[in-house]
Short mmCIF file of C-alpha atoms and ligand atoms in Angstrom, two decimals:
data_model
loop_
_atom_site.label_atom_id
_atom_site.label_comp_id
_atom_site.label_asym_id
_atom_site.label_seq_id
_atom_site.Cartn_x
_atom_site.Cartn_y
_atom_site.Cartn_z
CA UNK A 1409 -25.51 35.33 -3.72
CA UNK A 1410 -26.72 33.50 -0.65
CA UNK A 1411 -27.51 30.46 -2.60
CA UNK A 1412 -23.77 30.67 -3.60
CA UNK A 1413 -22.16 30.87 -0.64
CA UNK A 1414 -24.76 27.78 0.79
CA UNK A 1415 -23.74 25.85 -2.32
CA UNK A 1416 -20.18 26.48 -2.00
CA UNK A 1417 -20.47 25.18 1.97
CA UNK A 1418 -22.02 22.22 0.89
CA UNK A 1419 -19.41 21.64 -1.62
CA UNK A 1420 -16.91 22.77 0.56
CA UNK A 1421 -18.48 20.53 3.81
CA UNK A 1422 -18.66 17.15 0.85
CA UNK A 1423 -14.86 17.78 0.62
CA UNK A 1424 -13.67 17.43 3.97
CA UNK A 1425 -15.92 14.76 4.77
CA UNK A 1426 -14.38 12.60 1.76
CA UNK A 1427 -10.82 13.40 1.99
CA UNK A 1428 -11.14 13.64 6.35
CA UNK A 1429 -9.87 10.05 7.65
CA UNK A 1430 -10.26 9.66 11.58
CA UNK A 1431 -6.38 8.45 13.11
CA UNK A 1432 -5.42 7.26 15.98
CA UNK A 1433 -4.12 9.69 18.89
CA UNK A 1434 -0.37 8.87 18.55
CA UNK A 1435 0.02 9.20 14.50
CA UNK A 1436 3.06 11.10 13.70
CA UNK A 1437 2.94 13.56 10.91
CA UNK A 1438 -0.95 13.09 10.53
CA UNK A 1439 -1.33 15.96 7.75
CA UNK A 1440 1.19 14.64 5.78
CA UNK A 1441 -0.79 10.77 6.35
CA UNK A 1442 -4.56 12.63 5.26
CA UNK A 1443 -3.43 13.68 2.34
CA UNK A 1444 -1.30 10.97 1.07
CA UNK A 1445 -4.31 8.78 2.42
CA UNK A 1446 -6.52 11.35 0.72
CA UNK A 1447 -4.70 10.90 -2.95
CA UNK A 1448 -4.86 7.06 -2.53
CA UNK A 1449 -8.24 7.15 -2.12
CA UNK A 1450 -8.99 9.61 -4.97
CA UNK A 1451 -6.84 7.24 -6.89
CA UNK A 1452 -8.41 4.32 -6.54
CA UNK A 1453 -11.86 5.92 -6.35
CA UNK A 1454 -11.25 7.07 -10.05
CA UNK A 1455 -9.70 3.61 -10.98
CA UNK A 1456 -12.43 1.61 -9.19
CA UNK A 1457 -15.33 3.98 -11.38
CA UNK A 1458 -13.02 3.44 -14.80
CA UNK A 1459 -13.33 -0.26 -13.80
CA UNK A 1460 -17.22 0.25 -13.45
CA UNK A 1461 -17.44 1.63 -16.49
CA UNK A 1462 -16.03 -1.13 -18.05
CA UNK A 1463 -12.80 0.50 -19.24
CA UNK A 1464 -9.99 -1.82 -17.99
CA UNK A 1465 -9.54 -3.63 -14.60
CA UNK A 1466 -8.48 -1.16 -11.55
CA UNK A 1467 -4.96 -2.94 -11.01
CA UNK A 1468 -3.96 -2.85 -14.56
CA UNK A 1469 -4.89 1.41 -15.14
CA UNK A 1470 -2.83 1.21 -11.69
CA UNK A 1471 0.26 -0.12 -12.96
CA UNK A 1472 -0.15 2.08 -16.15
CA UNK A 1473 0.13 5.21 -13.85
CA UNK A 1474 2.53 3.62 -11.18
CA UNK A 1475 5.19 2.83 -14.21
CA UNK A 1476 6.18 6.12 -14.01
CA UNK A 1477 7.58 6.11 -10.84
CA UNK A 1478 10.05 3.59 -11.76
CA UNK A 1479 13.67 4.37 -11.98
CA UNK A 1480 16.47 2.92 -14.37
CA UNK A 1481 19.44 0.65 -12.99
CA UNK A 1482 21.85 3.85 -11.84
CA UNK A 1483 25.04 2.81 -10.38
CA UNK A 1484 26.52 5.69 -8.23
CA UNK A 1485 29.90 6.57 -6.31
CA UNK A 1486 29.19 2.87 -3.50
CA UNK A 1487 27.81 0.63 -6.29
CA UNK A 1488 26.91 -1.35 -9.50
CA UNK A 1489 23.72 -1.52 -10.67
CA UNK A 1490 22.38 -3.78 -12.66
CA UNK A 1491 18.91 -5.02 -15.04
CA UNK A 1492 19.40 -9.00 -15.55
CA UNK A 1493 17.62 -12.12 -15.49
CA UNK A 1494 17.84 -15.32 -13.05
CA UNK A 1495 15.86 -17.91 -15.30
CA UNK A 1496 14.32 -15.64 -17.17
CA UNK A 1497 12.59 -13.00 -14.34
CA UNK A 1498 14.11 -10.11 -14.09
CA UNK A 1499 16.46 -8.98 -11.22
CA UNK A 1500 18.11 -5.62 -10.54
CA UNK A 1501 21.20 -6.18 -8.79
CA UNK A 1502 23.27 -4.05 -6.34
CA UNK A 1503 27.00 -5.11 -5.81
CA UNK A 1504 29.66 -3.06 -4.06
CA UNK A 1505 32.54 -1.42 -5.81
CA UNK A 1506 34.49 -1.38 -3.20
CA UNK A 1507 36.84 -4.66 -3.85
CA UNK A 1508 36.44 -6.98 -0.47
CA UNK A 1509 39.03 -9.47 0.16
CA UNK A 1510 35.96 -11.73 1.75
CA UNK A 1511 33.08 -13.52 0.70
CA UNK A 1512 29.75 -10.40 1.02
CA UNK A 1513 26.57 -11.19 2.30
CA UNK A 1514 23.80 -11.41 0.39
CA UNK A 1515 20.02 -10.48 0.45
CA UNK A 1516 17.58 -11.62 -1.79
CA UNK A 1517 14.76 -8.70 -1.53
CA UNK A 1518 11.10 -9.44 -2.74
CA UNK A 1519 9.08 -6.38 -3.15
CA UNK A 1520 5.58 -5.77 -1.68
CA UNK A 1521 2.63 -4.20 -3.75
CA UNK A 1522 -0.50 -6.85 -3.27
CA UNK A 1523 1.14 -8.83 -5.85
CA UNK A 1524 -0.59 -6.34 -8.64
CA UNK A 1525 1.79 -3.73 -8.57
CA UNK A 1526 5.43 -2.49 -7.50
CA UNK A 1527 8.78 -3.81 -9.43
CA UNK A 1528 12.55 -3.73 -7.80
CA UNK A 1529 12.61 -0.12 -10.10
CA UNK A 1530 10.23 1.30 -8.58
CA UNK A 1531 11.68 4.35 -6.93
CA UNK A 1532 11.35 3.39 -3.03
CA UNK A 1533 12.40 -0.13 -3.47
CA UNK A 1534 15.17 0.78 -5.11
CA UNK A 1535 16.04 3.24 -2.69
CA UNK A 1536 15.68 0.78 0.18
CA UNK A 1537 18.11 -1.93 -2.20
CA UNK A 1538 20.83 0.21 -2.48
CA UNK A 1539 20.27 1.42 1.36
CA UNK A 1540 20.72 -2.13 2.40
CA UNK A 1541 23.60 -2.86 0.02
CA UNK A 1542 25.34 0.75 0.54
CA UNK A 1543 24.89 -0.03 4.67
CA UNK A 1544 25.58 -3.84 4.54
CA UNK A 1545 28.39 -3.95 2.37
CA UNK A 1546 26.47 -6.52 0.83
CA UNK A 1547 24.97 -7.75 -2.30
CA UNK A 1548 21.50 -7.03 -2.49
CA UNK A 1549 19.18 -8.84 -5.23
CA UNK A 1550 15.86 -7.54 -5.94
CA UNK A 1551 13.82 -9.93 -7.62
CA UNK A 1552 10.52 -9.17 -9.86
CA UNK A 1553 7.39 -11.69 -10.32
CA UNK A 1554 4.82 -11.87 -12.44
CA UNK A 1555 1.82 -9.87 -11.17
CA UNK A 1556 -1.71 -10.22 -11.32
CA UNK A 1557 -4.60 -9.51 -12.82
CA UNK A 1558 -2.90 -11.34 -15.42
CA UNK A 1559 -1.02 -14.02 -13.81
CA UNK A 1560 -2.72 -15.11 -10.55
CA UNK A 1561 -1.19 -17.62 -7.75
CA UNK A 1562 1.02 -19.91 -8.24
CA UNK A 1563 3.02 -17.59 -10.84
CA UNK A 1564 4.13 -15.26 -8.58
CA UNK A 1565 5.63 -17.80 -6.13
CA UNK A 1566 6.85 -19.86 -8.99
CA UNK A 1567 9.18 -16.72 -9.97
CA UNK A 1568 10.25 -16.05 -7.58
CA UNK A 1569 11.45 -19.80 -5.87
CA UNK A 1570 12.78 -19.75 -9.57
CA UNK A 1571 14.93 -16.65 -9.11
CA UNK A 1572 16.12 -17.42 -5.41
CA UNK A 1573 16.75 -21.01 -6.61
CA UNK A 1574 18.86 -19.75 -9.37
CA UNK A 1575 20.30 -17.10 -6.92
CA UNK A 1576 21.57 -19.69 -4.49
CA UNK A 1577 23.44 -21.96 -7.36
CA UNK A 1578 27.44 -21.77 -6.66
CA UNK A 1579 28.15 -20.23 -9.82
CA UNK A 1580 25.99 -17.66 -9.14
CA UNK A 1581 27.42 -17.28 -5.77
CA UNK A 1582 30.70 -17.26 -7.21
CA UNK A 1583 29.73 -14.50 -10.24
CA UNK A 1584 28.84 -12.18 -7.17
CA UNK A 1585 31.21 -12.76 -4.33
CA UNK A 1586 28.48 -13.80 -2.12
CA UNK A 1587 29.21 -16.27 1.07
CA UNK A 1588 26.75 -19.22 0.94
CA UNK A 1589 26.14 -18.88 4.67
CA UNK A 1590 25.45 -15.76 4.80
CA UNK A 1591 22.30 -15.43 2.58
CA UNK A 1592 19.06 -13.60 3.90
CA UNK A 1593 16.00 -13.73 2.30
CA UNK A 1594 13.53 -10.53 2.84
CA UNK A 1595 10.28 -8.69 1.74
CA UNK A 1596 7.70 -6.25 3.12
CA UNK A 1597 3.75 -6.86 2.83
CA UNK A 1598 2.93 -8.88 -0.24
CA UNK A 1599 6.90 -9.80 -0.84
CA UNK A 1600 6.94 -11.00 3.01
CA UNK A 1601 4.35 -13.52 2.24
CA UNK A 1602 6.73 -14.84 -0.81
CA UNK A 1603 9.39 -14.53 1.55
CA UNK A 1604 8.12 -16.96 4.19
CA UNK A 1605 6.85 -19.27 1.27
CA UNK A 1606 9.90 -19.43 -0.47
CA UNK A 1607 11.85 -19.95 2.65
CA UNK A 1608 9.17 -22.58 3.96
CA UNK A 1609 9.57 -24.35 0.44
CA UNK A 1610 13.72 -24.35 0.43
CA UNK A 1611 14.08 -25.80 3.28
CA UNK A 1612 12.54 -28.90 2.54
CA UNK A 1613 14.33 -28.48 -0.95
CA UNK A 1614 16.71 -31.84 -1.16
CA UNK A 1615 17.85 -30.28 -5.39
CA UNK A 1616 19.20 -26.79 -3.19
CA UNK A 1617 22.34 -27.18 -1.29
CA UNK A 1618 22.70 -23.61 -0.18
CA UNK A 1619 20.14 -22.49 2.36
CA UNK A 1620 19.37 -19.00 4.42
CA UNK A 1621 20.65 -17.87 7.35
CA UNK A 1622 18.05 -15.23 8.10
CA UNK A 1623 14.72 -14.28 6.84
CA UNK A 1624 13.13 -11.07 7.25
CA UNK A 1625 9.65 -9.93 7.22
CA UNK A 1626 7.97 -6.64 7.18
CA UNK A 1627 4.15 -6.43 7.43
CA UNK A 1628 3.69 -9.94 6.10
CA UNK A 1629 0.37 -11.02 5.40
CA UNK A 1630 0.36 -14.94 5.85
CA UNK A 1631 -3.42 -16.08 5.86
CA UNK A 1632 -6.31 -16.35 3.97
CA UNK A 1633 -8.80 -17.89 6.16
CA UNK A 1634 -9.86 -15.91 9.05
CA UNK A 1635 -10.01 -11.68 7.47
CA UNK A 1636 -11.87 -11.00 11.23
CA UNK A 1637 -8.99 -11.07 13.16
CA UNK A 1638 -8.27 -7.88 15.79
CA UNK A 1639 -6.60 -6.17 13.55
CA UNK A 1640 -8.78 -6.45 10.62
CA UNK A 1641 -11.64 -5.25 12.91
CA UNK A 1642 -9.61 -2.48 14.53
CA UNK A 1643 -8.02 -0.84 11.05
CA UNK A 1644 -10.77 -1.67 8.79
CA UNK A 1645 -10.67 2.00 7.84
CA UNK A 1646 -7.53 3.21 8.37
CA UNK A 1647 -4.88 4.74 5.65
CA UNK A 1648 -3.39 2.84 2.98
CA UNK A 1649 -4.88 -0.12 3.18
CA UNK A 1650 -8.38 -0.83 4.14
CA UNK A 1651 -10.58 -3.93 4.36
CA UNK A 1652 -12.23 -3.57 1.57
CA UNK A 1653 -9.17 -3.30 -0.57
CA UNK A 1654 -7.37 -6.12 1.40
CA UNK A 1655 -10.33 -8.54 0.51
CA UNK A 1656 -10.46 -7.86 -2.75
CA UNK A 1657 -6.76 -8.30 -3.60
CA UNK A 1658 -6.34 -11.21 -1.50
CA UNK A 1659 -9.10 -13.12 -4.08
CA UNK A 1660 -7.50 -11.43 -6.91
CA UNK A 1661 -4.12 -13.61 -6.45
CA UNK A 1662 -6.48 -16.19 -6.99
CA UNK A 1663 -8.81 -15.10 -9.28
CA UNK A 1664 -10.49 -11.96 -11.16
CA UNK A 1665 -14.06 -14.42 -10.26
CA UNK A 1666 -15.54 -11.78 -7.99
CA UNK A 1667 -17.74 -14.74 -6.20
CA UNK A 1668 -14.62 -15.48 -3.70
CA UNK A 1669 -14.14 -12.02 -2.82
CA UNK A 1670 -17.87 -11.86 -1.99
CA UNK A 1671 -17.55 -14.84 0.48
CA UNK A 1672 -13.78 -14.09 1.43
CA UNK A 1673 -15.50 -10.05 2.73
CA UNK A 1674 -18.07 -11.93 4.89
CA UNK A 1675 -15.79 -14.87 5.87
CA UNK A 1676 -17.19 -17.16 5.03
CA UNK A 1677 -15.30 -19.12 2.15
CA UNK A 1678 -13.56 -21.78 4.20
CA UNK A 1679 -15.09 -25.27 3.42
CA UNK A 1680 -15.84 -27.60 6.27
CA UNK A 1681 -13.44 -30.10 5.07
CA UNK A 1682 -10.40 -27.46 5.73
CA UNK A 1683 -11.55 -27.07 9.68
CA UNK A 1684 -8.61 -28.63 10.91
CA UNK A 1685 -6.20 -26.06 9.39
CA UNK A 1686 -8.08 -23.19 11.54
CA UNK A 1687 -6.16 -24.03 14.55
CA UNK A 1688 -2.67 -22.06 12.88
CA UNK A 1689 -4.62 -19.70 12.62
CA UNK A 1690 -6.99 -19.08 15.61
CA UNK A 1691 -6.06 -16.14 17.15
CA UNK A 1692 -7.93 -16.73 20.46
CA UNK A 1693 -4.62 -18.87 21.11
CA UNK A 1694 -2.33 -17.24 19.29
CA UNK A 1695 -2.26 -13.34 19.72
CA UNK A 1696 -0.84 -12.21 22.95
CA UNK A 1697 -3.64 -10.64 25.29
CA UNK A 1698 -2.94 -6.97 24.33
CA UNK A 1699 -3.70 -7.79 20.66
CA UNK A 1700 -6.90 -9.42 21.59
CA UNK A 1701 -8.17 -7.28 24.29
CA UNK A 1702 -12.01 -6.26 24.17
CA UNK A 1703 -12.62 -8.95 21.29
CA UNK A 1704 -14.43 -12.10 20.80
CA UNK A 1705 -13.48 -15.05 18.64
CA UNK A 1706 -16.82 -15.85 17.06
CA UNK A 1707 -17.27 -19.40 15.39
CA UNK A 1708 -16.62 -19.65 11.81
CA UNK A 1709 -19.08 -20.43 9.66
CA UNK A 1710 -17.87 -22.55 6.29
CA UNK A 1711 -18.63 -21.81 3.03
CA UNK A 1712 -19.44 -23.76 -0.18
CA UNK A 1713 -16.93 -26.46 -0.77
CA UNK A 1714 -17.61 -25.70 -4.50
CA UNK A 1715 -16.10 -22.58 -4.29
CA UNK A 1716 -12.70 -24.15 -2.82
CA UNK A 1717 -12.34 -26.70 -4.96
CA UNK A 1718 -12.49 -24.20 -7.91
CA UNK A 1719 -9.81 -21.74 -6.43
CA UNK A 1720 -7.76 -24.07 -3.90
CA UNK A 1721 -5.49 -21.36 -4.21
CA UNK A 1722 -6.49 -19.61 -1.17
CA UNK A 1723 -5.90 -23.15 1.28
CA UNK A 1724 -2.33 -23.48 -0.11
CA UNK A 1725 0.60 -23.21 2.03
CA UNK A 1726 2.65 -21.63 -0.62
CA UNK A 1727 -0.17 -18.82 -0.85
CA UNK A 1728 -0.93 -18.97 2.70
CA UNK A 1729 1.79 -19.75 4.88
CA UNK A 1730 0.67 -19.29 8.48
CA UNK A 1731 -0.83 -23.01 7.89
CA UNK A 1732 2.65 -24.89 7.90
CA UNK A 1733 2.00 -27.10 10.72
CA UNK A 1734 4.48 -27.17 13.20
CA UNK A 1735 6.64 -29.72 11.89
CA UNK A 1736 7.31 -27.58 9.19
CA UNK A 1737 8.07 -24.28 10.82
CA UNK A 1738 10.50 -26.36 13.24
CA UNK A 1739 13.53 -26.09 10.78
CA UNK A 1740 13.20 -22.46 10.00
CA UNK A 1741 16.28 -20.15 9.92
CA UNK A 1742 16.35 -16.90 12.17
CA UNK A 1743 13.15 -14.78 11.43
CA UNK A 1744 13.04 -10.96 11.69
CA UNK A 1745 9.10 -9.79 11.76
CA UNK A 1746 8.29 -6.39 12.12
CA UNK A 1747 4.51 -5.19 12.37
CA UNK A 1748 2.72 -2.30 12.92
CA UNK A 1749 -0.40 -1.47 15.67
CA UNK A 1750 -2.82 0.14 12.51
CA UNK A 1751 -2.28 -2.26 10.02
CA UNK A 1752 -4.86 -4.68 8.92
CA UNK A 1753 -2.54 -7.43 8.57
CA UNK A 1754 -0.54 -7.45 11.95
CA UNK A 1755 -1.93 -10.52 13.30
CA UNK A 1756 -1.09 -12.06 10.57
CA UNK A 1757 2.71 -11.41 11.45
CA UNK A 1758 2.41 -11.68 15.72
CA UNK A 1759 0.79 -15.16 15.17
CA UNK A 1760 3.28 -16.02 12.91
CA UNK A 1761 5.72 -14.74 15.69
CA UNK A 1762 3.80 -16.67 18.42
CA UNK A 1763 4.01 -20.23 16.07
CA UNK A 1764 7.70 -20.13 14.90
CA UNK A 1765 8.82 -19.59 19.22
CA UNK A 1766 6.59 -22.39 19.68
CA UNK A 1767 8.05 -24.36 16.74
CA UNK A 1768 11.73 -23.48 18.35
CA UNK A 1769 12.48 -20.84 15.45
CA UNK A 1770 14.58 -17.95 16.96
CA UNK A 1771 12.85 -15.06 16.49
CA UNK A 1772 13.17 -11.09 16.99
CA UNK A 1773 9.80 -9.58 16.88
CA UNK A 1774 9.60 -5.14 16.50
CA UNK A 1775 5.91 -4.03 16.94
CA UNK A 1776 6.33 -0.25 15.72
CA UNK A 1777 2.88 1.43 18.18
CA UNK A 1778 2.71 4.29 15.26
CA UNK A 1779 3.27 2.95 12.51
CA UNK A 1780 0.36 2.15 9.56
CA UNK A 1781 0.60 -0.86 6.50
CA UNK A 1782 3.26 -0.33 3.53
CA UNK A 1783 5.50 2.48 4.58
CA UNK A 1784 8.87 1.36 4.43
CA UNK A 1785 10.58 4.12 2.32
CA UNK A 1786 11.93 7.45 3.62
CA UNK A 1787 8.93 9.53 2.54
CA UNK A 1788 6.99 9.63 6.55
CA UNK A 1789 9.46 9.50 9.54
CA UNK A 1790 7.41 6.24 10.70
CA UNK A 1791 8.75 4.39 7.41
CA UNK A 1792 12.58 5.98 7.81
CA UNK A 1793 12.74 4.12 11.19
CA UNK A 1794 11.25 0.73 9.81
CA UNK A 1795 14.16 1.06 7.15
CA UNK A 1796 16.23 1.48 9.48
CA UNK A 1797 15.40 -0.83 12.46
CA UNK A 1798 15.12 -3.13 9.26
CA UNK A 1799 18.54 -2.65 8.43
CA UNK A 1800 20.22 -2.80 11.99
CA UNK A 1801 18.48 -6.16 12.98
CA UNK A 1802 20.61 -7.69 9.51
CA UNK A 1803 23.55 -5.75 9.94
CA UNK A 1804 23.72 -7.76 13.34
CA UNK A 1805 22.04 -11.18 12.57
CA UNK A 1806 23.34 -11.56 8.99
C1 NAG B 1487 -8.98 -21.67 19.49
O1 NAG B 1487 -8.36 -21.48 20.73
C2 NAG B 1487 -9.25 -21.47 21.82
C3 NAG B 1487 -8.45 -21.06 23.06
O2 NAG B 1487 -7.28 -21.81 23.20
C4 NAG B 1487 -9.92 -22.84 21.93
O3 NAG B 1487 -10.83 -22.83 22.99
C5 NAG B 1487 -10.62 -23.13 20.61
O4 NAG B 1487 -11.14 -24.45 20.64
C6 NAG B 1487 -9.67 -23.03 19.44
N1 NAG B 1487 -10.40 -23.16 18.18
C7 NAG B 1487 -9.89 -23.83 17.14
C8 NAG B 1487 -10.75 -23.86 15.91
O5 NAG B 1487 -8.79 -24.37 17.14
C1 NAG B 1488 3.06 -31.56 8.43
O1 NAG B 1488 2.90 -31.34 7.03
C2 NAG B 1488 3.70 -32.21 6.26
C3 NAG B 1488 3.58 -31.75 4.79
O2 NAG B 1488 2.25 -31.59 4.43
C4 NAG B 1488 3.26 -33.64 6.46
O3 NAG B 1488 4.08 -34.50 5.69
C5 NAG B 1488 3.41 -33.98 7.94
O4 NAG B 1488 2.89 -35.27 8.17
C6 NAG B 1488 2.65 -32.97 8.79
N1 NAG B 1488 2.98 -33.21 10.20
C7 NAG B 1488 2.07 -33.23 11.16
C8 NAG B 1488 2.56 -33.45 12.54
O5 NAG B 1488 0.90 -33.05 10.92
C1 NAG B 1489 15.73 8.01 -1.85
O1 NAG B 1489 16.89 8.18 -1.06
C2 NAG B 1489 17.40 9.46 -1.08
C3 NAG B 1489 18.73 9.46 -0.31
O2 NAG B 1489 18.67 8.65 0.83
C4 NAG B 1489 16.38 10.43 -0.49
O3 NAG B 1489 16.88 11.73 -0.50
C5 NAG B 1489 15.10 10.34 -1.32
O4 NAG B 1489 14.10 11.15 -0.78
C6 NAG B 1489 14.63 8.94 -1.38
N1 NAG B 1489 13.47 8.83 -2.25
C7 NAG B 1489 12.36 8.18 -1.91
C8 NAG B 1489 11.31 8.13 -2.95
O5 NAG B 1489 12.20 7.66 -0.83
#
């Protein structure tokens, strides 16, 4: 009996001390954050050992499992929605039924998920689509990509510049009802980072005629060079997404080659001969003082120039676009950023912040103090706000 009962606390002890994650002192909801932070974990923990074993790579039993939380094109009582292709990728569309006697605006939505996983039918984003259309009165496209591990950088760009391109021809336009200068172009987390590169690449674009008016970015990440910044020390462990996992999915848009993920977790993968481009990205400048309180910028040390001349990938401004230099950030439209304290990648998005004011870019920066990576749907209170803050700021800029 005693053994039991000692057994069973052991057991019981093991338990708590896997699924327990330490969070800050001001998380909202924090039950509700352990144990969707406890699922993920036993999620990927089982995906990661499946991987071990040999059975399939971890992102592609991931998108077997996260297919079934994708939901068909419904229209409903405020709009029409749509499955179709702009060359070729497929789109889901959400236009108004309402008949308008004006031109709409229009948002071009790229959807986050580490460019492995996610689709514009997967249930939140198409919640938050037909949110922003229903709200806007606008036309809201929600473009899908190619995703990795089967198609690595630059065919997830590629698709979608190719579906924005073919967005922002006047016919299209036309087909829609959309005003050509009132065109936003958004994302959240790995759709932000398309965002800016698209946006980045359109503007020097002589073939497109029809540029943005706004861009908006939630949770970007924008660089691949420095993964020591504050916040990557600071939330290395927190919910959602972790260091580990960050790593390892930034060198998986590159490559399944685990070498640069090895070099990319001790940081040390930037060749000598790509020094210069450190500076957009050296946060001892760059982050306002409350971001970089209590920490040092240490030196970098470089890594095999081998290794970047295999995957040059990872130095690419399309990939990576915190390292436009300044010349090319001056043009930019009207930027929207929004980051949160306990995410891993909010330096990423307040340096990006810091470079565009300094490049002349008008920009309106929200810096939620609660809020944790990848949570902009209406399941946590933190993520309802972020829709919504999201929302407002284009509902007055657009
Ligand atoms: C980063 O910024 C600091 C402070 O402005 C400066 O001393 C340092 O030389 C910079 N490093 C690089 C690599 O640009
Ligand atoms: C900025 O980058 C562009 C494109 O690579 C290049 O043509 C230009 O010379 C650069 N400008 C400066 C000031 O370095
Ligand atoms: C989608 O939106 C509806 C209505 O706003 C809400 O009730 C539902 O919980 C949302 N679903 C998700 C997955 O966020």
């Amino acid at each position: 009996m005693g053994r039991k009962v000692l057994l069973f606390l052991i057991v019981g002890l093991l338990g708590a001390w896997y699924l327990y994650t330490p969070l800050p002192a001001n998380t909202e909801q924090p039950w509700t954050l352990m144990s969707m932070e406890a699922c993920l974990k036993t999620g990927l923990n089982l995906m990661l050992l499946a991987e071990q074993l040999g059975i399939s790579h971890f992102m592609t039993i991931n998108n077997f499992f996260l297919s079934f939380l994708e939901t068909p094109p419904t229209s409903d009582e405020y709009l029409t929605v749509v499955d179709t292709t702009f060359h070729n990728i497929p789109v889901r569309v959400y236009v108004p039924k309402q008949k308008s006697k004006t031109l709409r605006r229009g948002i071009f939505f790229i959807h986050g998920g580490g460019w492995f996983f996610g689709s514009a039918a997967f249930s939140d984003f198409d919640n938050l689509s037909r949110q922003t259309a229903h709200r806007l009165d606008a036309v809201v496209i929600s473009t899908n990509y190619r995703l990795v591990p089967q198609h690595h950088f630059p065919a997830q760009f590629e698709d979608v510049y190719n579906s924005l391109r073919w967005f922002l021809s006047q016919d299209v336009l036309q087909e829609y009802g959309v005003d050509p200068k009132r065109i936003g172009v958004s994302g959240d987390s790995a759709g932000a980072n398309l965002a800016t590169a698209v946006v980045q690449q359109l503007q020097h674009d002589q073939d497109v005629k029809v540029k943005v008016k706004v861009q908006a970015l939630i949770v970007p990440a924008l660089q691949t060079l420095d993964f020591d910044l504050p916040s990557y020390r600071e939330n290395a462990h927190y919910p959602v997404l972790n260091r580990w996992l960050m790593v390892r999915v930034w060198s998986e848009y590159f490559t399944t080659d685990r070498s640069l993920e090895k070099a990319m977790s001790i940081n040390q993968h930037v060749p000598v001969h790509s020094a210069h481009l450190l500076q957009f990205v050296n946060w001892s400048s760059l982050l306002p003082e409350r971001f970089r309180k209590g920490h040092i910028h240490k030196k970098p040390t470089f890594g095999s120039s081998a290794l970047a001349n295999k995957y040059p990938g990872f130095l690419d401004v399309r990939a990576a676009p915190l390292l436009a230099n300044d010349t090319q950030l001056s043009d930019l439209p009207q930027t929207y950023v929004l980051t949160c304290q306990h995410d891993i990648l909010r330096d990423d998005g307040v340096m990006y912040v810091t470079r565009l004011r300094n490049a002349g870019v008008p920009v309106t920066h929200d810096h939620i103090e609660n809020g944790f990576h990848g949570f902009i749907s209406d399941r946590l209170k933190v993520g309802a706000r972020i829709q919504n803050q999201y929302i407002n700021w284009l509902s007055e800029n657009l």
